[in-house]
Structures are given as C-alpha cells and as structure tokens.
PDB file of C-alpha atoms in Angstrom:
ATOM      1  CA  MET A   1     -35.160 -42.777 -14.081  1.00  0.00           C
ATOM      2  CA  GLU A   2     -32.054 -44.580 -12.860  1.00  0.00           C
ATOM      3  CA  ARG A   3     -29.802 -42.069 -14.593  1.00  0.00           C
ATOM      4  CA  MET A   4     -31.729 -39.241 -12.922  1.00  0.00           C
ATOM      5  CA  LEU A   5     -31.298 -40.902  -9.551  1.00  0.00           C
ATOM      6  CA  MET A   6     -27.578 -41.121 -10.176  1.00  0.00           C
ATOM      7  CA  ASN A   7     -27.477 -37.376 -10.754  1.00  0.00           C
ATOM      8  CA  TRP A   8     -29.290 -36.770  -7.496  1.00  0.00           C
ATOM      9  CA  LEU A   9     -26.904 -38.983  -5.624  1.00  0.00           C
ATOM     10  CA  GLY A  10     -23.737 -37.741  -7.273  1.00  0.00           C
ATOM     11  CA  ASN A  11     -21.622 -38.224 -10.370  1.00  0.00           C
ATOM     12  CA  GLU A  12     -21.271 -41.616 -11.974  1.00  0.00           C
ATOM     13  CA  GLY A  13     -18.473 -43.646 -10.473  1.00  0.00           C
ATOM     14  CA  GLU A  14     -18.382 -41.805  -7.176  1.00  0.00           C
ATOM     15  CA  SER A  15     -18.230 -43.943  -4.100  1.00  0.00           C
ATOM     16  CA  PHE A  16     -20.732 -44.001  -1.276  1.00  0.00           C
ATOM     17  CA  GLU A  17     -18.401 -41.963   0.899  1.00  0.00           C
ATOM     18  CA  GLN A  18     -18.282 -39.191  -1.676  1.00  0.00           C
ATOM     19  CA  VAL A  19     -22.034 -39.265  -2.215  1.00  0.00           C
ATOM     20  CA  LEU A  20     -22.548 -39.087   1.519  1.00  0.00           C
ATOM     21  CA  ALA A  21     -21.010 -35.609   1.407  1.00  0.00           C
ATOM     22  CA  LEU A  22     -24.437 -34.463   0.225  1.00  0.00           C
ATOM     23  CA  ARG A  23     -25.475 -34.993   3.853  1.00  0.00           C
ATOM     24  CA  PRO A  24     -22.495 -33.492   5.738  1.00  0.00           C
ATOM     25  CA  GLU A  25     -23.833 -34.118   9.240  1.00  0.00           C
ATOM     26  CA  LEU A  26     -24.731 -37.709   8.389  1.00  0.00           C
ATOM     27  CA  GLN A  27     -21.280 -38.132   6.843  1.00  0.00           C
ATOM     28  CA  ARG A  28     -19.605 -36.690   9.945  1.00  0.00           C
ATOM     29  CA  LYS A  29     -21.484 -39.012  12.271  1.00  0.00           C
ATOM     30  CA  TYR A  30     -20.954 -42.021  10.016  1.00  0.00           C
ATOM     31  CA  THR A  31     -17.222 -41.338   9.925  1.00  0.00           C
ATOM     32  CA  SER A  32     -17.139 -40.769  13.689  1.00  0.00           C
ATOM     33  CA  PHE A  33     -18.956 -44.064  14.228  1.00  0.00           C
ATOM     34  CA  LEU A  34     -16.527 -46.002  12.010  1.00  0.00           C
ATOM     35  CA  GLU A  35     -13.579 -44.377  13.787  1.00  0.00           C
ATOM     36  CA  SER A  36     -15.002 -45.463  17.152  1.00  0.00           C
ATOM     37  CA  ILE A  37     -14.844 -49.062  15.925  1.00  0.00           C
ATOM     38  CA  THR A  38     -11.323 -48.996  14.549  1.00  0.00           C
ATOM     39  CA  SER A  39      -9.969 -47.060  17.537  1.00  0.00           C
ATOM     40  CA  SER A  40     -11.608 -49.247  20.160  1.00  0.00           C
ATOM     41  CA  GLY A  41      -8.234 -50.864  20.875  1.00  0.00           C
ATOM     42  CA  ASP A  42      -9.379 -54.449  21.343  1.00  0.00           C
ATOM     43  CA  VAL A  43      -8.796 -55.588  17.767  1.00  0.00           C
ATOM     44  CA  PRO A  44      -5.563 -54.862  15.857  1.00  0.00           C
ATOM     45  CA  ALA A  45      -5.915 -52.583  12.832  1.00  0.00           C
ATOM     46  CA  ARG A  46      -4.430 -55.328  10.667  1.00  0.00           C
ATOM     47  CA  VAL A  47      -7.336 -57.630  11.535  1.00  0.00           C
ATOM     48  CA  PHE A  48      -9.846 -54.956  10.509  1.00  0.00           C
ATOM     49  CA  ASN A  49      -7.929 -54.382   7.255  1.00  0.00           C
ATOM     50  CA  LEU A  50      -7.835 -58.074   6.377  1.00  0.00           C
ATOM     51  CA  CYS A  51     -11.518 -58.535   7.138  1.00  0.00           C
ATOM     52  CA  ARG A  52     -12.561 -55.430   5.211  1.00  0.00           C
ATOM     53  CA  ALA A  53     -10.518 -56.601   2.218  1.00  0.00           C
ATOM     54  CA  ARG A  54     -12.168 -60.026   2.285  1.00  0.00           C
ATOM     55  CA  VAL A  55     -15.669 -58.547   2.546  1.00  0.00           C
ATOM     56  CA  GLN A  56     -14.825 -56.307  -0.428  1.00  0.00           C
ATOM     57  CA  GLN A  57     -13.729 -59.361  -2.417  1.00  0.00           C
ATOM     58  CA  ILE A  58     -16.904 -61.251  -1.566  1.00  0.00           C
ATOM     59  CA  HIS A  59     -18.869 -58.333  -2.997  1.00  0.00           C
ATOM     60  CA  GLY A  60     -16.759 -58.404  -6.156  1.00  0.00           C
ATOM     61  CA  LEU A  61     -14.937 -55.202  -5.268  1.00  0.00           C
ATOM     62  CA  LYS A  62     -11.187 -54.526  -5.283  1.00  0.00           C
ATOM     63  CA  ALA A  63      -9.559 -55.300  -1.946  1.00  0.00           C
ATOM     64  CA  HIS A  64      -8.061 -52.231  -0.307  1.00  0.00           C
ATOM     65  CA  GLY A  65      -5.661 -51.903   2.621  1.00  0.00           C
ATOM     66  CA  VAL A  66      -3.776 -55.174   2.094  1.00  0.00           C
ATOM     67  CA  THR A  67      -0.792 -56.248   0.004  1.00  0.00           C
ATOM     68  CA  ALA A  68      -1.183 -58.021  -3.333  1.00  0.00           C
ATOM     69  CA  GLN A  69       0.073 -61.202  -1.672  1.00  0.00           C
ATOM     70  CA  GLU A  70      -2.495 -60.911   1.100  1.00  0.00           C
ATOM     71  CA  ALA A  71      -5.265 -60.145  -1.387  1.00  0.00           C
ATOM     72  CA  GLY A  72      -4.338 -63.255  -3.347  1.00  0.00           C
ATOM     73  CA  ASP A  73      -4.258 -65.404  -0.236  1.00  0.00           C
ATOM     74  CA  LEU A  74      -7.653 -64.063   0.832  1.00  0.00           C
ATOM     75  CA  ALA A  75      -9.159 -64.656  -2.602  1.00  0.00           C
ATOM     76  CA  ARG A  76      -7.878 -68.256  -2.644  1.00  0.00           C
ATOM     77  CA  GLN A  77      -8.852 -68.690   1.010  1.00  0.00           C
ATOM     78  CA  ASP A  78      -5.288 -69.785   1.720  1.00  0.00           C
ATOM     79  CA  LEU A  79      -5.164 -68.496   5.291  1.00  0.00           C
ATOM     80  CA  SER A  80      -2.048 -70.346   6.409  1.00  0.00           C
ATOM     81  CA  ARG A  81       0.078 -67.162   6.434  1.00  0.00           C
ATOM     82  CA  PHE A  82      -2.292 -65.478   8.869  1.00  0.00           C
ATOM     83  CA  THR A  83      -2.234 -65.803  12.638  1.00  0.00           C
ATOM     84  CA  ASP A  84      -4.738 -67.948  14.466  1.00  0.00           C
ATOM     85  CA  ALA A  85      -6.638 -64.871  15.686  1.00  0.00           C
ATOM     86  CA  GLU A  86      -6.687 -63.408  12.179  1.00  0.00           C
ATOM     87  CA  GLN A  87      -8.070 -66.671  10.813  1.00  0.00           C
ATOM     88  CA  LYS A  88     -10.856 -66.660  13.396  1.00  0.00           C
ATOM     89  CA  ALA A  89     -11.802 -63.114  12.445  1.00  0.00           C
ATOM     90  CA  LEU A  90     -11.666 -63.994   8.736  1.00  0.00           C
ATOM     91  CA  ALA A  91     -13.969 -66.975   9.310  1.00  0.00           C
ATOM     92  CA  ALA A  92     -16.630 -64.541  10.507  1.00  0.00           C
ATOM     93  CA  ALA A  93     -15.864 -62.122   7.672  1.00  0.00           C
ATOM     94  CA  GLU A  94     -16.536 -64.941   5.239  1.00  0.00           C
ATOM     95  CA  ARG A  95     -20.027 -65.466   6.613  1.00  0.00           C
ATOM     96  CA  ILE A  96     -21.328 -61.971   7.274  1.00  0.00           C
ATOM     97  CA  PRO A  97     -22.225 -60.786   3.729  1.00  0.00           C
ATOM     98  CA  PHE A  98     -24.380 -63.689   2.502  1.00  0.00           C
ATOM     99  CA  GLN A  99     -24.200 -66.441   5.154  1.00  0.00           C
ATOM    100  CA  HIS A 100     -24.770 -64.544   8.383  1.00  0.00           C
ATOM    101  CA  HIS A 101     -27.165 -67.171   9.746  1.00  0.00           C
ATOM    102  CA  MET A 102     -24.467 -69.817   9.265  1.00  0.00           C
ATOM    103  CA  LEU A 103     -22.085 -68.101  11.669  1.00  0.00           C
ATOM    104  CA  ALA A 104     -21.775 -70.741  14.379  1.00  0.00           C
ATOM    105  CA  ASP A 105     -21.689 -70.305  18.148  1.00  0.00           C
ATOM    106  CA  ASP A 106     -18.195 -71.784  18.328  1.00  0.00           C
ATOM    107  CA  GLU A 107     -16.936 -69.345  15.683  1.00  0.00           C
ATOM    108  CA  VAL A 108     -18.186 -66.401  17.746  1.00  0.00           C
ATOM    109  CA  SER A 109     -16.808 -67.978  20.902  1.00  0.00           C
ATOM    110  CA  ALA A 110     -13.404 -68.308  19.224  1.00  0.00           C
ATOM    111  CA  ILE A 111     -13.467 -64.595  18.400  1.00  0.00           C
ATOM    112  CA  SER A 112     -14.334 -63.731  22.019  1.00  0.00           C
ATOM    113  CA  ASN A 113     -11.465 -65.915  23.211  1.00  0.00           C
ATOM    114  CA  ALA A 114      -9.076 -64.207  20.812  1.00  0.00           C
ATOM    115  CA  PHE A 115     -10.109 -60.566  21.311  1.00  0.00           C
ATOM    116  CA  GLY A 116     -12.279 -60.502  24.456  1.00  0.00           C
ATOM    117  CA  GLU A 117     -15.988 -59.701  24.587  1.00  0.00           C
ATOM    118  CA  ALA A 118     -15.457 -56.030  23.769  1.00  0.00           C
ATOM    119  CA  GLY A 119     -13.252 -57.046  20.861  1.00  0.00           C
ATOM    120  CA  CYS A 120     -15.888 -59.487  19.669  1.00  0.00           C
ATOM    121  CA  VAL A 121     -18.533 -56.752  19.702  1.00  0.00           C
ATOM    122  CA  ALA A 122     -16.186 -54.347  17.902  1.00  0.00           C
ATOM    123  CA  LEU A 123     -15.240 -56.904  15.262  1.00  0.00           C
ATOM    124  CA  LEU A 124     -18.772 -58.093  14.527  1.00  0.00           C
ATOM    125  CA  THR A 125     -19.962 -54.484  14.322  1.00  0.00           C
ATOM    126  CA  ALA A 126     -17.092 -53.690  11.977  1.00  0.00           C
ATOM    127  CA  LEU A 127     -17.898 -56.665   9.756  1.00  0.00           C
ATOM    128  CA  ALA A 128     -21.535 -55.618   9.521  1.00  0.00           C
ATOM    129  CA  PHE A 129     -20.593 -52.106   8.467  1.00  0.00           C
ATOM    130  CA  PHE A 130     -17.881 -53.247   6.052  1.00  0.00           C
ATOM    131  CA  ASP A 131     -20.724 -55.161   4.447  1.00  0.00           C
ATOM    132  CA  VAL A 132     -23.009 -52.124   4.547  1.00  0.00           C
ATOM    133  CA  THR A 133     -20.380 -49.944   2.896  1.00  0.00           C
ATOM    134  CA  CYS A 134     -19.789 -52.508   0.135  1.00  0.00           C
ATOM    135  CA  ARG A 135     -23.513 -52.822  -0.515  1.00  0.00           C
ATOM    136  CA  LEU A 136     -23.922 -49.065  -0.740  1.00  0.00           C
ATOM    137  CA  ASN A 137     -20.905 -48.713  -3.011  1.00  0.00           C
ATOM    138  CA  THR A 138     -22.104 -51.409  -5.380  1.00  0.00           C
ATOM    139  CA  THR A 139     -25.641 -50.036  -5.348  1.00  0.00           C
ATOM    140  CA  ILE A 140     -24.548 -46.487  -6.103  1.00  0.00           C
ATOM    141  CA  THR A 141     -21.867 -47.267  -8.659  1.00  0.00           C
ATOM    142  CA  GLU A 142     -23.845 -49.944 -10.508  1.00  0.00           C
ATOM    143  CA  ALA A 143     -27.233 -48.212 -10.486  1.00  0.00           C
ATOM    144  CA  ALA A 144     -26.513 -46.490 -13.797  1.00  0.00           C
TER     145      ALA A 144
ATOM    146  CA  MET B   1     -28.735 -69.601  13.751  1.00  0.00           C
ATOM    147  CA  SER B   2     -28.047 -69.441  17.451  1.00  0.00           C
ATOM    148  CA  THR B   3     -30.869 -69.032  19.933  1.00  0.00           C
ATOM    149  CA  ILE B   4     -28.640 -68.209  22.876  1.00  0.00           C
ATOM    150  CA  PRO B   5     -26.732 -64.975  23.531  1.00  0.00           C
ATOM    151  CA  ARG B   6     -23.206 -65.343  22.224  1.00  0.00           C
ATOM    152  CA  VAL B   7     -21.862 -62.339  24.085  1.00  0.00           C
ATOM    153  CA  GLY B   8     -22.971 -61.536  27.600  1.00  0.00           C
ATOM    154  CA  SER B   9     -24.560 -58.341  28.829  1.00  0.00           C
ATOM    155  CA  ALA B  10     -22.187 -55.591  29.902  1.00  0.00           C
ATOM    156  CA  VAL B  11     -24.836 -54.216  32.246  1.00  0.00           C
ATOM    157  CA  ALA B  12     -25.039 -55.965  35.608  1.00  0.00           C
ATOM    158  CA  GLY B  13     -28.423 -57.587  36.175  1.00  0.00           C
ATOM    159  CA  ALA B  14     -29.680 -56.847  32.673  1.00  0.00           C
ATOM    160  CA  PRO B  15     -30.284 -59.530  30.049  1.00  0.00           C
ATOM    161  CA  ALA B  16     -28.135 -59.773  26.950  1.00  0.00           C
ATOM    162  CA  GLU B  17     -29.777 -57.807  24.175  1.00  0.00           C
ATOM    163  CA  PHE B  18     -28.570 -55.329  21.561  1.00  0.00           C
ATOM    164  CA  GLY B  19     -27.999 -52.363  23.874  1.00  0.00           C
ATOM    165  CA  THR B  20     -26.499 -54.233  26.804  1.00  0.00           C
ATOM    166  CA  VAL B  21     -24.179 -56.306  24.596  1.00  0.00           C
ATOM    167  CA  MET B  22     -23.056 -53.246  22.640  1.00  0.00           C
ATOM    168  CA  SER B  23     -22.300 -51.608  25.984  1.00  0.00           C
ATOM    169  CA  HIS B  24     -19.098 -53.651  26.062  1.00  0.00           C
ATOM    170  CA  THR B  25     -17.891 -50.904  23.711  1.00  0.00           C
ATOM    171  CA  PRO B  26     -19.386 -47.671  25.148  1.00  0.00           C
ATOM    172  CA  ASP B  27     -17.882 -45.348  22.553  1.00  0.00           C
ATOM    173  CA  ILE B  28     -19.146 -47.457  19.667  1.00  0.00           C
ATOM    174  CA  ILE B  29     -22.724 -47.632  20.986  1.00  0.00           C
ATOM    175  CA  THR B  30     -22.687 -43.894  21.718  1.00  0.00           C
ATOM    176  CA  LYS B  31     -21.516 -43.022  18.207  1.00  0.00           C
ATOM    177  CA  PHE B  32     -23.948 -45.528  16.727  1.00  0.00           C
ATOM    178  CA  GLY B  33     -26.798 -43.848  18.614  1.00  0.00           C
ATOM    179  CA  GLU B  34     -25.780 -40.443  17.269  1.00  0.00           C
ATOM    180  CA  LEU B  35     -25.605 -41.803  13.719  1.00  0.00           C
ATOM    181  CA  TYR B  36     -28.890 -43.656  14.011  1.00  0.00           C
ATOM    182  CA  ALA B  37     -30.670 -40.586  15.393  1.00  0.00           C
ATOM    183  CA  GLU B  38     -29.345 -38.452  12.539  1.00  0.00           C
ATOM    184  CA  PHE B  39     -30.482 -41.039  10.023  1.00  0.00           C
ATOM    185  CA  TRP B  40     -33.973 -41.372  11.484  1.00  0.00           C
ATOM    186  CA  GLN B  41     -34.685 -37.768  12.432  1.00  0.00           C
ATOM    187  CA  GLN B  42     -33.178 -35.861   9.500  1.00  0.00           C
ATOM    188  CA  GLY B  43     -33.381 -35.972   5.715  1.00  0.00           C
ATOM    189  CA  LEU B  44     -36.019 -35.893   3.016  1.00  0.00           C
ATOM    190  CA  ILE B  45     -37.358 -39.414   3.493  1.00  0.00           C
ATOM    191  CA  SER B  46     -40.221 -39.707   5.965  1.00  0.00           C
ATOM    192  CA  GLN B  47     -39.867 -41.880   9.050  1.00  0.00           C
ATOM    193  CA  GLU B  48     -42.817 -43.946   7.809  1.00  0.00           C
ATOM    194  CA  VAL B  49     -40.987 -44.859   4.617  1.00  0.00           C
ATOM    195  CA  LYS B  50     -37.763 -45.543   6.506  1.00  0.00           C
ATOM    196  CA  GLU B  51     -39.613 -47.818   8.912  1.00  0.00           C
ATOM    197  CA  MET B  52     -41.339 -49.636   6.068  1.00  0.00           C
ATOM    198  CA  THR B  53     -38.018 -50.346   4.370  1.00  0.00           C
ATOM    199  CA  ARG B  54     -36.424 -51.315   7.693  1.00  0.00           C
ATOM    200  CA  ILE B  55     -39.141 -53.889   8.318  1.00  0.00           C
ATOM    201  CA  ARG B  56     -38.824 -55.233   4.770  1.00  0.00           C
ATOM    202  CA  ASN B  57     -35.064 -55.474   5.123  1.00  0.00           C
ATOM    203  CA  ALA B  58     -35.408 -57.277   8.462  1.00  0.00           C
ATOM    204  CA  ARG B  59     -37.842 -59.742   6.936  1.00  0.00           C
ATOM    205  CA  ILE B  60     -35.603 -60.501   3.950  1.00  0.00           C
ATOM    206  CA  THR B  61     -32.580 -61.043   6.175  1.00  0.00           C
ATOM    207  CA  ASP B  62     -34.501 -63.104   8.757  1.00  0.00           C
ATOM    208  CA  CYS B  63     -33.869 -60.531  11.452  1.00  0.00           C
ATOM    209  CA  GLY B  64     -36.200 -60.513  14.446  1.00  0.00           C
ATOM    210  CA  TYR B  65     -36.043 -56.755  14.969  1.00  0.00           C
TER     211      TYR B  65
END
C-alpha cells in the first residue's frame, strides 16, 4: 500500500516540491506564498537561509543554502560567529520543529526588537513553513 | 506557552489575533489566503476529511484553533 501511495505521489526520492507539481495551481500559490515571505524586506535573506538550514538539520536533513562552516557551526550550536540578530532568529528556529510551546515571550520580543513587528511575523511564518516543508519532504521520501 | 499576544494587532481598534497580527505583512497574509483557499476548495480530498485531520493535528500540537 505504501509503495502504491508513493507511485501516486511521484517517483521515489522526489522531494515535496517536485511532487507538488501534480497540483500545478497549488504549487504556484505555495511558491508565491513562500516568495512573499522571503521578499518581505524586513528580514535579511541570510537570516532566512541560516534558519532554514538549522530546521533542516533538526529534521535530520542536509542543510542547504549555507556554507560547510556555517552548517557545522549550526549543527554544534556554536553561534558565536553569527550576529546578535541572527542568534535571536536561530533561537526561535531551534524551538519551532519540536519545542514550539517552549518559545518564550522574551525570545519573541527579542526578534521583534531586532527585525520589527512585521519582521517578527515574517520570520515566525517562515520558520513554521520551513518546518512544514521538512515534514513533507521526510514524509514523502521516507514513506517507501 | 504564552497567554498574552506577543505581537500587536496591525489593525487599529482590533484585538491581536491571527488575521490582525498577520496584517503586519499584508502581502504574506494575502498570499497565504490564496494558498489556503486553493488547499481547502480544490483537490480530491473532501473538506470533511481535511477538517478532521486539521482538528486532529491541532489537538496533537496543542493548538487552540
């Protein structure tokens, strides 16, 4: 049954993004939504990249969009090379996948102070959907 | 888990809740609405099944929605 489901969803090993092509309009709107987050302008692209990489690592996936040095630092949680704002964003990234209820008021406040309220909304939304994408990728690629 | 809004409402006079907080980023909430509508209104899975799984997911993740 699982193998049959894989065939319905796409070929083995394909990522969620590729499988989503089976629903072109859903794919278009999903992509447009993600682009609205990353182009919002309140949070630097580097912050999004670092956070996405860390969420990928937490899910046991390969970190994309960062250097090998940065990936190693993120995996070891050695954040000293990152800016204060990046560290605040990464603190939230650390919690979102499996500790979302442990995200403290002062951690969210620190993000608002660093990026503004609009930036805080954009970043938290991004973190949630980085998590969603990782969950879908692991579900689809590991189902078989 | 916090019991107070962590980000204020972007809509004057309106309380902080999902829509008014997300309104700090108008383009994001607009695109989210388009995506959400596509997800709920299209596809082979019935809305009843989608709602059932949404409720189950909310319960497992301790979400009040």
